[in-house]
XYZ file of C-alpha atoms in Angstrom:
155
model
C -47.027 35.025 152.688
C -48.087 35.970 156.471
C -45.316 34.361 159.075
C -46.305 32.109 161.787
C -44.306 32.808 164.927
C -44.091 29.790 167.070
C -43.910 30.697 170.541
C -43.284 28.796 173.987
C -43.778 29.807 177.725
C -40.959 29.905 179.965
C -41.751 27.264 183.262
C -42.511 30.401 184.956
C -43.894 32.662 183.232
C -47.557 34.402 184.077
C -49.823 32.936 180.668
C -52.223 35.237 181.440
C -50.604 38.301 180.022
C -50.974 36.756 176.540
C -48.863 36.648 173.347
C -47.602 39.965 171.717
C -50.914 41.865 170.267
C -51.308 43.915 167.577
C -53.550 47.074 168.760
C -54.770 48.315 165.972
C -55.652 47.071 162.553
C -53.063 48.688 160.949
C -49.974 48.432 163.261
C -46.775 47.516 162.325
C -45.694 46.462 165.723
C -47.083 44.182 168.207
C -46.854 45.116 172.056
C -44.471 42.809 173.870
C -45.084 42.443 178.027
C -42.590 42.364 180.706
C -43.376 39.049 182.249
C -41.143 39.222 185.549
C -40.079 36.161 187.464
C -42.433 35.550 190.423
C -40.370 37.282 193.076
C -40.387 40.488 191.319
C -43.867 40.547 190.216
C -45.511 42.771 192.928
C -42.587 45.474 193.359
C -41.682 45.400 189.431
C -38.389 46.310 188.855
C -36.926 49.542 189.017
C -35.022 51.613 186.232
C -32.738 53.576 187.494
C -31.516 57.026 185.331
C -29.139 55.969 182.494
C -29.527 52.183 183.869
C -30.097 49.379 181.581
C -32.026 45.806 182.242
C -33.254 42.799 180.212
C -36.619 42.029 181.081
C -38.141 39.036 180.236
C -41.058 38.695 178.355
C -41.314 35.198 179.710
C -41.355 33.544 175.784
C -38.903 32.178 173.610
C -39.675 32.104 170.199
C -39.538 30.756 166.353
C -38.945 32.824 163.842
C -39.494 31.239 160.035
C -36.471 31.053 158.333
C -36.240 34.446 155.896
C -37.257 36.603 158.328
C -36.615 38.835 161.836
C -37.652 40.158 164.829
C -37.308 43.621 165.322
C -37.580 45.649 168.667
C -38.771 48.337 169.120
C -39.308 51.250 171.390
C -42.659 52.389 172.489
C -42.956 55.873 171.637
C -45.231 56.953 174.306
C -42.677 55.482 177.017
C -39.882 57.158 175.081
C -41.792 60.434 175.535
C -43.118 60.488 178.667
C -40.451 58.944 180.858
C -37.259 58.517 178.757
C -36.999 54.667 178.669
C -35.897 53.316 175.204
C -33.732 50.086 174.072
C -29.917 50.771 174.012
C -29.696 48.706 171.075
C -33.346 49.824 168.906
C -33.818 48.641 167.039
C -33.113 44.768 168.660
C -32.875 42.078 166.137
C -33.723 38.510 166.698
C -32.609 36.046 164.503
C -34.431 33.144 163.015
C -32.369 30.527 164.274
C -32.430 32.105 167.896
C -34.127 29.957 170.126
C -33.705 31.314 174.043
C -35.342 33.176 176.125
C -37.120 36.375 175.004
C -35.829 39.202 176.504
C -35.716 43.028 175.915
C -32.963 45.497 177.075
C -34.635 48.543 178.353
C -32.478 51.820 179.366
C -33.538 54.737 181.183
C -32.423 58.282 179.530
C -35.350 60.063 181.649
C -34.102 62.285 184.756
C -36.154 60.158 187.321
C -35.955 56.613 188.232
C -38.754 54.370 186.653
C -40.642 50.663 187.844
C -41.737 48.528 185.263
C -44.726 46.738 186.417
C -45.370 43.136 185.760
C -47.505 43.376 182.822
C -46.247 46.833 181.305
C -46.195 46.759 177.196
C -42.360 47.398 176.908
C -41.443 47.199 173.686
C -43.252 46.313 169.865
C -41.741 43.199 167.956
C -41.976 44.307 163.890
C -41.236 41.232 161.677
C -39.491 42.086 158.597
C -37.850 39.860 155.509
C -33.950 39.028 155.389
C -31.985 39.207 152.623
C -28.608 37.938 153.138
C -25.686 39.565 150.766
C -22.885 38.679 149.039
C -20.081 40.177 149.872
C -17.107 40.990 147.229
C -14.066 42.988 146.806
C -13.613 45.080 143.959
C -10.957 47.453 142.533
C -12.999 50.698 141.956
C -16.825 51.716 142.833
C -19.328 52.928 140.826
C -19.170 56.997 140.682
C -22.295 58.553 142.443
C -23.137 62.123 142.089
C -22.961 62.503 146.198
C -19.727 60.287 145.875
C -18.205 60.723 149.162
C -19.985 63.290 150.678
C -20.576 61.648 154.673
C -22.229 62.747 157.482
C -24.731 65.727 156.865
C -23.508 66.253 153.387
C -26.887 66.088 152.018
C -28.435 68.357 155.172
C -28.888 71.668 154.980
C -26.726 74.354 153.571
C-alpha cells in the first residue's frame, strides 16, 4: 500500500515552491522547502553558529494512520556548511495536524541564511508499530547479554 499524504497551505504561504518532491526515482526522502513568512522572504533568515530555528515549510499535513514522518537532514548541507536538525531524525505523528515546521541548527564555524525556497530537510515516511509494554521477572539470556556501549566495537 503507497500512503497518500494530505497536505494544506498555510494563509501565507508562497504555493509556488510546490509540495515535497522526490528527486530521483529511487529516493527515500522527499526535499522539504523553507517557505518563510512574507517579511522574511527577501533577506532569508540567518543561522547563526550553534543557533537553532524552526522554519516553516508553510504546510501542515495528514499523515494516514499507521504511519510517520521522518526528518531528515540533507547531507550535502550537513557537509558543506554544518547545518543539521537537533532532533534528526524529527518525527511527525499521524494525528499531528499543525503547522509544518523543521528545526534547523548550525554546527558549521560561519553563520548561514536560508533563502526562501532552500530544500532544508527530506520527509521519509515509514510504518508504526506500536508495542506492548510488560514487566517481567527475568530476560531472555543473549550471548552479548549486557555488554553496552562499544562492546561489540573493536578490540
Amino acid at each position: 500500500m503507497i500512503p497518500v499524504l494530505r497536505f494544506i497551505w498555510e494563509d501565507w504561504a508562497d504555493l509556488a515552491l510546490g509540495l515535497p518532491k522526490y528527486e530521483t526515482e529511487g529516493a527515500a526522502g522527499a526535499d522539504i522547502r523553507a517557505n518563510l513568512a512574507p517579511a522574511d522572504r527577501a533577506t532569508g533568515v540567518m543561522l547563526a553558529p550553534m543557533a537553532r530555528v524552526i522554519v516553516s515549510t508553510g504546510l501542515r499535513v495528514e499523515i494516514p494512520l499507521g504511519f510517520e514522518m521522518q526528518i531528515r537532514p540533507r547531507s550535502g548541507l550537513a557537509l558543506k556548511y554544518g547545518i543539521s536538525l537537533p532532533n534528526t531524525p524529527g518525527t511527525i505523528d499521524s494525528d499531528y495536524r499543525g503547522p509544518l515546521g523543521v528545526a534547523l541548527i548550525n554546527l558549521g564555524a560561519a553563520p548561514y541564511v536560508i533563502a526562501h525556497g532552500d530544500r532544508i530537510a527530506q520527509i521519509v515516511i515509514a510504518p508504526v508499530v506500536q508495542a506492548q509494554f510488560e514487566v517481567v521477572n527475568a530476560l531472555t539470556e543473549t550471548a552479548r547479554g549486557e555488554g553496552g556501549f562499544g562492546s561489540t566495537g573493536r578490540s
